[in-house]
Amino acid sequence: MPISRFLLVPPLIQLALTKPWPSHAFVSPVPSRTTNSKSITAPPQQLTTLHASKSAAAKKKKKNKSSSKKVGGGFGSPTTRKQAKSKDAVVYPDLEPQVVQTLVPSPKDGADEESGGVLSEEMYDRLEEIYGMEKFNFGGEGAIYKSIGIGSDDGGEQEEDESGGSSLFDDILSGGGASQSSSPLDDLLSPPSSSILLNEVVKSSTTQPTKSSFDLNSIPPFQKFRVLHTDPMVLAIDDFLTTEECDEYVQISLDSEKKEQQPGGGEDDPTNAKQPMLLGQSQTVGKDSRSKAQRTSTTWFHHYEGVPALMAKASRLLGLEGIERWEEPQTVRYRRSERFTWHLDALSPEEATSATGAGQRVATLLAYLTDLPAGEGGATMFRDLGGDGPLKVRPKKGSALIFFPAAGGIPNAPFDIRTLHCGEAVAEDAANEKWITQLWLRQSEYKPTAPTGNEHGNASDAIGKYCDLAKV
């Protein structure tokens, strides 16, 4: 897999930050949009209408609501002022004050692990309008869609939404002109010389998404959400994985490692068809061969068919009919003292708009497979989202965390710098190691590269069986 280039911060996007940016920052030639009696009006001199295709047949009727919801931020530029020395391989300057003003905290303390409940309609609206996730947690209380895929009456229109059409992220990647600077960061942030846009990547793809043979409607909607941050949105889902599923993913990774250490027991062993592959570091903005010290954990790449519950639940949560847009599922092990320093999950424009690629990473989903009590480290920390300090998410077994690393709208900056995060070092005296499983959702259909023979279609039968069991 290609390694993202070293992340610095350019002066070019500071020019765009003369005042706070509205939350979606997708510019449209029309000043407002009305959907299901809900008017969304752009602020003066800021046209922020989003384009999200609608299908009234599958949507619930919603009460008339005013458009007075709080406006959050697009993503912004960090400042270039000098910073204190850090032992991390990459130092990220503080956010500019204008960008800090775009942050919208959670309306209540999401760190209270007993506060999980259904999402509000405002959160579903934000998921639709800012992140394009109009089918998120379909069927849940307050959700926009009642059902999806097999058993849905949307027919071909939903399928068209999944496989093509105008991308919500085209505005991010197409804005502005390319910088002439030779800075590594300017190269990272500027559109590629080929000027390929994400919607062109989708339309030119010769491989169309395969219609899934399983019915995700059989999996009940999730009901235990905690809003950790509103804009950018960070959600915890406390009823994502069962204890048994968490233990299984840890065990199959450990079993794979033991087998690989045996003579002739590696990936090419024909008896190892569904075993995960120990591949090492995963691809993220902010680390490369020059900053190997950023991550000190161990990563396994799984076959899709080896983790059917994870793939089914992940697609069900985000309102997908299939799994074709997911990157390879991974499990990551952090031993005591191990960590992952500050980084971004989004890809560079060159990688995200490659004609042979699958577009940008539009969502990060990770689930905690072990518990680490407060004070034992291992938290997922968002540097700029916690007010006086970082927002810290404690590893809670079975709970999932989702955020969106590439939403926004400032030209030449194809990722939300506000989602800068890290994996806190596990304490030396921690009772458990930290284990997570993680997935990234791409803009269009993704071609897996590991393990050998890994294909989305191979998982259909296993996911179908899982969905059938969920009906009981």
Coordinates of C-alpha atoms in Angstrom, one line a residue:
M1 CA 0.0 0.0 0.0
P2 CA 1.4 3.5 -0.8
I3 CA 2.6 5.6 2.2
S4 CA 1.1 9.1 2.6
R5 CA 3.5 12.0 2.4
F6 CA 4.9 13.8 5.4
L7 CA 2.4 16.3 6.8
L8 CA 3.4 19.9 7.3
V9 CA 1.1 22.9 7.2
P10 CA 1.2 25.4 4.3
P11 CA 0.6 29.2 4.4
L12 CA -1.7 29.0 1.4
I13 CA -4.8 27.9 3.2
Q14 CA -4.4 30.6 5.9
L15 CA -5.5 33.0 3.2
A16 CA -8.9 31.4 3.2
L17 CA -9.4 31.9 7.0
T18 CA -10.3 35.6 7.2
K19 CA -13.5 34.7 9.1
P20 CA -15.2 31.6 10.5
W21 CA -16.4 29.0 8.0
P22 CA -19.9 27.6 8.1
S23 CA -20.2 23.9 9.0
H24 CA -20.7 22.3 5.6
A25 CA -18.8 24.9 3.4
F26 CA -20.1 23.3 0.2
V27 CA -20.8 26.2 -2.1
S28 CA -23.9 26.1 -4.3
P29 CA -25.2 28.6 -6.9
V30 CA -28.6 28.6 -5.1
P31 CA -29.1 30.3 -1.7
S32 CA -31.2 27.7 0.0
R33 CA -32.8 24.2 -0.1
T34 CA -36.0 22.9 1.2
T35 CA -36.4 19.2 2.1
N36 CA -39.5 17.7 3.7
S37 CA -40.7 21.1 4.8
K38 CA -37.3 21.8 6.3
S39 CA -35.6 25.0 5.0
I40 CA -31.9 25.3 5.2
T41 CA -30.8 28.9 4.4
A42 CA -27.2 29.9 3.8
P43 CA -25.8 32.7 6.0
P44 CA -25.4 36.1 4.3
Q45 CA -22.8 36.1 1.6
Q46 CA -22.1 32.4 2.3
L47 CA -23.9 30.0 0.1
T48 CA -23.6 26.6 1.8
T49 CA -26.3 24.4 0.2
L50 CA -25.4 20.8 0.0
H51 CA -26.5 18.4 -2.8
A52 CA -27.8 15.1 -1.4
S53 CA -30.2 13.1 -3.6
K54 CA -33.5 12.4 -2.0
S55 CA -35.9 9.5 -2.3
A56 CA -39.2 10.3 -0.5
A57 CA -40.5 6.7 -0.7
A58 CA -38.1 5.4 1.9
K59 CA -38.0 8.5 4.1
K60 CA -40.1 9.2 7.1
K61 CA -42.2 12.3 7.4
K62 CA -40.7 14.9 9.6
K63 CA -42.2 17.7 11.5
N64 CA -41.7 21.3 10.3
K65 CA -38.6 22.7 11.8
S66 CA -36.9 26.0 11.6
S67 CA -33.4 26.2 10.3
S68 CA -32.0 27.8 13.5
K69 CA -29.5 25.0 14.3
K70 CA -26.1 26.1 15.4
V71 CA -23.7 26.5 12.5
G72 CA -20.4 24.8 13.1
G73 CA -17.2 24.9 11.1
G74 CA -15.8 23.5 7.9
F75 CA -12.2 22.3 8.4
G76 CA -9.5 24.8 8.8
S77 CA -5.8 25.6 8.7
P78 CA -3.4 25.4 11.6
T79 CA -1.3 28.4 12.3
T80 CA 2.4 28.5 11.4
R81 CA 3.6 30.1 14.6
K82 CA 6.4 28.4 16.5
Q83 CA 5.5 25.5 18.8
A84 CA 7.2 24.0 21.8
K85 CA 9.4 21.1 21.1
S86 CA 7.8 17.7 21.0
K87 CA 9.1 14.1 20.9
D88 CA 6.5 13.3 18.2
A89 CA 7.8 12.9 14.7
V90 CA 5.3 15.4 13.3
V91 CA 4.4 18.6 15.1
Y92 CA 1.0 20.1 14.4
P93 CA 0.6 23.9 15.2
D94 CA -2.4 25.1 17.0
L95 CA -5.6 25.9 15.1
E96 CA -6.1 29.5 14.1
P97 CA -8.7 31.4 16.3
Q98 CA -11.1 31.6 13.3
V99 CA -11.1 27.8 13.1
V100 CA -11.5 27.3 16.8
Q101 CA -14.7 29.4 16.6
T102 CA -16.1 26.7 14.2
L103 CA -16.0 24.0 16.9
V104 CA -19.3 23.0 18.3
P105 CA -19.1 20.8 21.5
S106 CA -21.6 18.2 22.5
P107 CA -24.8 19.5 24.1
K108 CA -24.1 17.2 27.0
D109 CA -21.2 15.3 28.5
G110 CA -20.6 12.4 26.1
A111 CA -17.9 11.1 28.4
D112 CA -20.7 9.8 30.7
E113 CA -20.8 6.2 29.6
E114 CA -24.2 5.8 31.1
S115 CA -25.7 8.5 29.0
G116 CA -26.0 6.6 25.7
G117 CA -29.4 6.8 23.9
V118 CA -31.0 7.4 20.5
L119 CA -29.7 10.2 18.3
S120 CA -31.6 13.4 18.0
E121 CA -33.1 14.5 14.7
E122 CA -30.6 17.3 14.6
M123 CA -27.7 14.8 14.6
Y124 CA -29.3 12.8 11.8
D125 CA -29.8 16.1 9.9
R126 CA -26.1 16.9 10.4
L127 CA -25.0 13.4 9.3
E128 CA -27.0 13.9 6.1
E129 CA -26.3 17.5 5.3
I130 CA -22.6 17.7 6.2
Y131 CA -21.4 14.2 5.7
G132 CA -23.8 12.8 3.1
M133 CA -24.9 10.0 5.4
E134 CA -28.7 10.3 4.9
K135 CA -29.2 6.5 5.5
F136 CA -27.2 6.4 8.7
N137 CA -28.7 3.9 11.2
F138 CA -31.8 3.5 9.1
G139 CA -34.9 2.5 11.0
G140 CA -33.7 4.0 14.2
E141 CA -35.7 6.5 16.2
G142 CA -35.4 9.8 14.5
A143 CA -33.5 8.4 11.5
I144 CA -34.4 9.6 8.0
Y145 CA -34.7 6.3 6.3
K146 CA -36.9 3.4 7.5
S147 CA -35.3 0.6 5.5
I148 CA -32.6 0.0 2.9
G149 CA -31.6 -2.4 0.2
I150 CA -33.5 -5.7 0.1
G151 CA -36.9 -5.1 1.4
S152 CA -36.7 -1.3 0.6
D153 CA -39.1 0.2 -1.9
D154 CA -36.5 2.7 -3.2
G155 CA -35.5 0.5 -6.1
G156 CA -32.8 1.7 -8.4
E157 CA -32.6 5.2 -7.0
Q158 CA -30.7 4.0 -3.9
E159 CA -28.4 2.0 -6.0
E160 CA -27.6 5.1 -8.1
D161 CA -26.8 7.0 -4.9
E162 CA -24.3 4.3 -3.9
S163 CA -22.4 4.0 -7.2
G164 CA -22.3 7.3 -8.9
G165 CA -23.6 10.9 -9.1
S166 CA -22.1 14.1 -7.8
S167 CA -19.9 13.6 -4.9
L168 CA -20.2 15.5 -1.7
F169 CA -16.4 15.7 -1.6
D170 CA -15.8 17.0 -5.1
D171 CA -16.1 20.6 -3.8
I172 CA -13.2 19.9 -1.4
L173 CA -10.8 18.5 -3.9
S174 CA -11.6 20.7 -6.9
G175 CA -11.5 24.2 -5.3
G176 CA -8.6 26.6 -5.9
G177 CA -5.6 26.4 -8.1
A178 CA -2.5 24.2 -7.6
S179 CA 0.3 25.8 -5.6
Q180 CA 3.7 26.3 -7.3
S181 CA 5.6 25.7 -4.1
S182 CA 7.9 22.7 -3.8
S183 CA 6.9 22.3 -0.1
P184 CA 5.9 18.7 0.8
L185 CA 2.8 20.1 2.4
D186 CA 1.9 22.1 -0.6
D187 CA 2.2 19.0 -2.7
L188 CA 0.0 17.1 -0.2
L189 CA -2.7 19.7 -0.2
S190 CA -2.8 20.8 -3.8
P191 CA -5.0 19.1 -6.4
P192 CA -3.1 16.6 -8.5
S193 CA -1.8 17.7 -11.9
S194 CA -4.2 15.4 -13.7
S195 CA -7.1 17.3 -12.2
I196 CA -9.1 14.1 -11.8
L197 CA -12.2 14.6 -9.5
L198 CA -13.8 12.1 -7.3
N199 CA -17.0 12.0 -9.4
E200 CA -14.9 11.3 -12.5
V201 CA -13.2 8.4 -10.7
V202 CA -16.6 6.9 -9.8
K203 CA -18.1 7.4 -13.3
S204 CA -15.0 6.0 -15.0
S205 CA -14.8 2.9 -12.9
T206 CA -15.2 -0.3 -14.9
T207 CA -16.2 -2.3 -11.9
Q208 CA -19.8 -1.6 -10.8
P209 CA -20.8 -2.4 -7.2
T210 CA -22.3 -5.8 -6.9
K211 CA -25.9 -6.0 -5.6
S212 CA -25.7 -7.6 -2.2
S213 CA -27.4 -10.9 -1.5
F214 CA -27.9 -10.2 2.2
D215 CA -30.5 -8.2 4.0
L216 CA -29.1 -5.7 6.5
N217 CA -32.6 -4.8 7.6
S218 CA -32.5 -7.9 9.7
I219 CA -30.0 -6.3 12.0
P220 CA -31.8 -4.0 14.5
P221 CA -30.8 -0.3 14.5
F222 CA -28.3 0.8 17.1
Q223 CA -29.7 2.6 20.1
K224 CA -26.9 3.6 22.5
F225 CA -25.2 6.6 21.0
R226 CA -23.1 9.2 22.8
V227 CA -22.4 12.5 21.0
L228 CA -18.8 13.3 22.0
H229 CA -18.5 16.3 19.7
T230 CA -21.1 18.0 17.4
D231 CA -18.9 19.7 14.8
P232 CA -16.8 18.0 13.7
M233 CA -19.0 15.1 14.6
V234 CA -17.6 12.4 16.8
L235 CA -20.0 9.6 18.0
A236 CA -19.6 6.6 20.3
I237 CA -21.9 3.6 19.7
D238 CA -22.0 1.5 22.9
D239 CA -24.0 -1.4 21.5
F240 CA -21.9 -2.1 18.5
L241 CA -20.0 -5.4 19.1
T242 CA -20.8 -8.1 21.6
T243 CA -18.3 -9.4 24.1
E244 CA -18.1 -12.6 22.2
E245 CA -17.3 -10.8 18.9
C246 CA -14.6 -8.8 20.6
D247 CA -12.9 -11.8 22.1
E248 CA -13.2 -13.6 18.7
Y249 CA -11.3 -10.9 16.8
V250 CA -8.5 -10.8 19.3
Q251 CA -8.2 -14.6 19.3
I252 CA -8.1 -15.0 15.5
S253 CA -5.4 -12.4 15.3
L254 CA -3.3 -14.1 17.9
D255 CA -3.9 -17.5 16.3
S256 CA -2.7 -16.1 13.0
E257 CA 0.5 -14.7 14.5
K258 CA 1.3 -18.1 16.1
K259 CA 0.6 -19.9 12.8
E260 CA 2.8 -17.5 10.8
Q261 CA 5.7 -18.2 13.2
Q262 CA 5.5 -21.9 12.4
P263 CA 7.5 -23.2 9.4
G264 CA 5.4 -23.0 6.3
G265 CA 2.5 -21.6 8.2
G266 CA 2.3 -18.1 6.6
E267 CA -0.2 -16.5 4.4
D268 CA 0.5 -18.9 1.5
D269 CA -0.5 -21.9 3.6
P270 CA -3.7 -23.3 1.9
T271 CA -5.1 -24.1 5.3
N272 CA -4.9 -20.5 6.2
A273 CA -7.5 -19.2 3.8
K274 CA -9.4 -16.9 6.2
Q275 CA -6.6 -16.1 8.6
P276 CA -5.6 -12.4 8.9
M277 CA -2.3 -11.3 7.6
L278 CA 0.2 -9.5 9.9
L279 CA 1.1 -6.5 7.7
G280 CA 2.5 -3.9 10.1
Q281 CA 1.7 -0.2 9.9
S282 CA -1.5 1.2 8.3
Q283 CA -1.6 4.1 5.9
T284 CA -2.4 7.5 7.5
V285 CA -1.5 11.1 6.8
G286 CA 1.3 12.2 9.1
K287 CA 3.7 9.3 9.0
D288 CA 6.0 7.8 6.4
S289 CA 9.4 6.1 6.2
R290 CA 10.9 9.2 7.9
S291 CA 8.7 9.0 10.9
K292 CA 8.5 5.3 11.8
A293 CA 8.4 6.1 15.5
Q294 CA 4.9 7.4 15.2
R295 CA 3.3 4.0 15.6
T296 CA 4.5 1.3 17.9
S297 CA 1.6 -1.2 17.6
T298 CA 0.9 -4.3 15.6
T299 CA -1.7 -4.5 12.8
W300 CA -3.4 -7.5 11.2
F301 CA -5.4 -7.2 7.9
H302 CA -8.4 -9.5 7.8
H303 CA -10.3 -11.2 5.0
Y304 CA -13.8 -9.7 4.8
E305 CA -15.3 -13.2 5.0
G306 CA -13.4 -13.8 8.3
V307 CA -15.2 -10.9 10.1
P308 CA -18.9 -11.0 8.9
A309 CA -20.4 -9.5 12.0
L310 CA -18.1 -6.5 11.8
M311 CA -18.7 -5.9 8.1
A312 CA -22.5 -6.3 8.4
K313 CA -22.7 -4.0 11.4
A314 CA -20.4 -1.3 9.9
S315 CA -22.5 -1.2 6.7
R316 CA -25.7 -1.3 8.6
L317 CA -24.6 1.7 10.8
L318 CA -23.7 3.9 7.8
G319 CA -26.7 2.9 5.7
L320 CA -24.8 1.0 3.0
E321 CA -26.4 -1.8 1.0
G322 CA -23.1 -3.7 0.6
I323 CA -19.5 -3.7 1.8
E324 CA -17.7 -2.8 -1.5
R325 CA -16.5 0.6 -0.3
W326 CA -14.7 -0.6 2.9
E327 CA -11.0 -0.9 3.1
E328 CA -9.5 -4.1 4.5
P329 CA -10.7 -4.7 8.1
Q330 CA -7.9 -4.5 10.6
T331 CA -7.2 -5.4 14.2
V332 CA -4.5 -3.4 16.0
R333 CA -2.7 -4.4 19.2
Y334 CA -1.1 -1.9 21.5
R335 CA 1.0 -3.5 24.2
R336 CA 1.9 -1.6 27.3
S337 CA 3.7 1.7 26.5
E338 CA 2.8 1.5 22.9
R339 CA 1.0 4.3 21.2
F340 CA 0.1 6.1 17.9
T341 CA 1.1 9.8 17.8
W342 CA -0.9 12.7 16.3
H343 CA -2.1 12.0 12.7
L344 CA -4.9 12.4 10.2
D345 CA -6.8 9.6 8.5
A346 CA -7.6 11.3 5.2
L347 CA -5.5 10.7 2.1
S348 CA -3.6 13.2 0.1
P349 CA -5.4 14.5 -3.1
E350 CA -3.0 12.6 -5.3
E351 CA -4.0 9.3 -3.6
A352 CA -7.7 10.2 -3.2
T353 CA -8.2 11.2 -6.8
S354 CA -6.1 8.5 -8.5
A355 CA -8.0 7.1 -11.5
T356 CA -7.3 3.6 -10.2
G357 CA -8.2 4.4 -6.7
A358 CA -11.5 4.5 -4.7
G359 CA -11.5 8.2 -3.7
Q360 CA -11.1 9.8 -0.3
R361 CA -11.6 8.2 3.1
V362 CA -15.0 9.6 4.2
A363 CA -15.4 7.9 7.5
T364 CA -13.3 6.3 10.2
L365 CA -14.9 3.5 12.3
L366 CA -13.1 1.8 15.1
A367 CA -14.3 -0.5 17.8
Y368 CA -12.6 -1.3 21.1
L369 CA -12.0 -5.0 21.8
T370 CA -10.7 -4.6 25.3
D371 CA -11.4 -2.4 28.3
L372 CA -8.9 0.1 29.8
P373 CA -10.2 1.9 32.8
A374 CA -9.5 5.6 33.2
G375 CA -5.9 6.2 34.2
E376 CA -4.5 3.2 32.4
G377 CA -4.0 5.1 29.1
G378 CA -4.9 3.9 25.6
A379 CA -7.5 6.6 25.0
T380 CA -8.3 7.9 21.5
M381 CA -7.6 11.6 21.9
F382 CA -8.7 14.5 19.6
R383 CA -6.3 17.4 20.3
D384 CA -8.6 20.3 19.6
L385 CA -12.1 19.0 20.6
G386 CA -11.9 18.9 24.3
G387 CA -12.0 22.6 25.3
D388 CA -9.3 23.0 27.9
G389 CA -7.5 19.8 26.8
P390 CA -7.9 17.0 24.3
L391 CA -11.2 15.1 24.0
K392 CA -10.3 11.6 25.4
V393 CA -12.3 8.5 24.5
R394 CA -11.6 5.6 26.9
P395 CA -11.4 2.1 25.3
K396 CA -14.7 0.5 26.3
K397 CA -15.1 -3.1 25.2
G398 CA -17.7 -3.4 22.4
S399 CA -18.1 0.3 21.9
A400 CA -17.4 1.9 18.5
L401 CA -16.2 5.3 17.6
I402 CA -17.0 7.1 14.3
F403 CA -15.8 10.4 12.8
F404 CA -15.4 11.9 9.4
P405 CA -11.8 12.8 8.4
A406 CA -12.4 14.5 5.1
A407 CA -15.4 16.8 5.3
G408 CA -15.1 20.6 4.9
G409 CA -14.7 23.0 2.0
I410 CA -11.5 25.2 2.1
P411 CA -9.8 24.9 -1.3
N412 CA -6.7 22.8 -1.5
A413 CA -7.2 21.3 2.0
P414 CA -8.9 17.9 1.5
F415 CA -9.1 16.9 5.1
D416 CA -10.6 18.2 8.3
I417 CA -7.6 19.3 10.3
R418 CA -9.8 19.5 13.4
T419 CA -10.0 15.7 13.5
L420 CA -6.3 15.5 14.4
H421 CA -6.1 12.5 16.9
C422 CA -3.8 10.0 18.5
G423 CA -3.7 6.8 20.4
E424 CA -2.5 7.5 23.9
A425 CA 0.2 5.2 25.2
V426 CA -1.0 2.3 27.2
A427 CA 0.2 2.6 30.9
E428 CA 3.0 0.3 32.0
D429 CA 0.8 -1.1 34.8
A430 CA -2.4 -1.4 32.7
A431 CA -4.4 -4.5 33.5
N432 CA -5.1 -5.1 29.8
E433 CA -3.5 -4.5 26.4
K434 CA -5.4 -2.2 24.1
W435 CA -7.0 -4.0 21.1
I436 CA -9.1 -2.3 18.4
T437 CA -10.6 -3.2 15.1
Q438 CA -10.8 -0.4 12.5
L439 CA -12.3 0.3 9.1
W440 CA -12.1 3.2 6.6
L441 CA -15.0 3.9 4.2
R442 CA -13.9 5.2 0.7
Q443 CA -15.8 7.4 -1.7
S444 CA -16.4 4.6 -4.2
E445 CA -15.7 0.9 -4.6
Y446 CA -12.4 -0.2 -3.1
K447 CA -10.0 -2.9 -4.4
P448 CA -8.4 -4.7 -1.5
T449 CA -4.7 -5.5 -1.6
A450 CA -4.2 -7.8 1.4
P451 CA -4.3 -10.5 2.4
T452 CA -3.9 -12.4 -0.9
G453 CA -7.2 -13.3 -2.4
N454 CA -9.2 -10.9 -0.2
E455 CA -12.4 -9.9 -2.0
H456 CA -15.6 -8.2 -0.9
G457 CA -17.7 -10.8 -2.7
N458 CA -16.2 -13.7 -0.8
A459 CA -18.0 -12.4 2.3
S460 CA -21.5 -12.5 0.9
D461 CA -22.4 -16.0 2.2
A462 CA -20.9 -15.4 5.7
I463 CA -22.7 -12.0 6.0
G464 CA -25.9 -13.5 4.8
K465 CA -25.7 -16.2 7.5
Y466 CA -25.0 -13.6 10.1
C467 CA -28.0 -11.6 9.0
D468 CA -30.3 -14.7 9.0
L469 CA -29.2 -15.4 12.6
A470 CA -30.0 -11.8 13.5
K471 CA -33.7 -12.3 12.5
V472 CA -34.1 -15.0 15.2

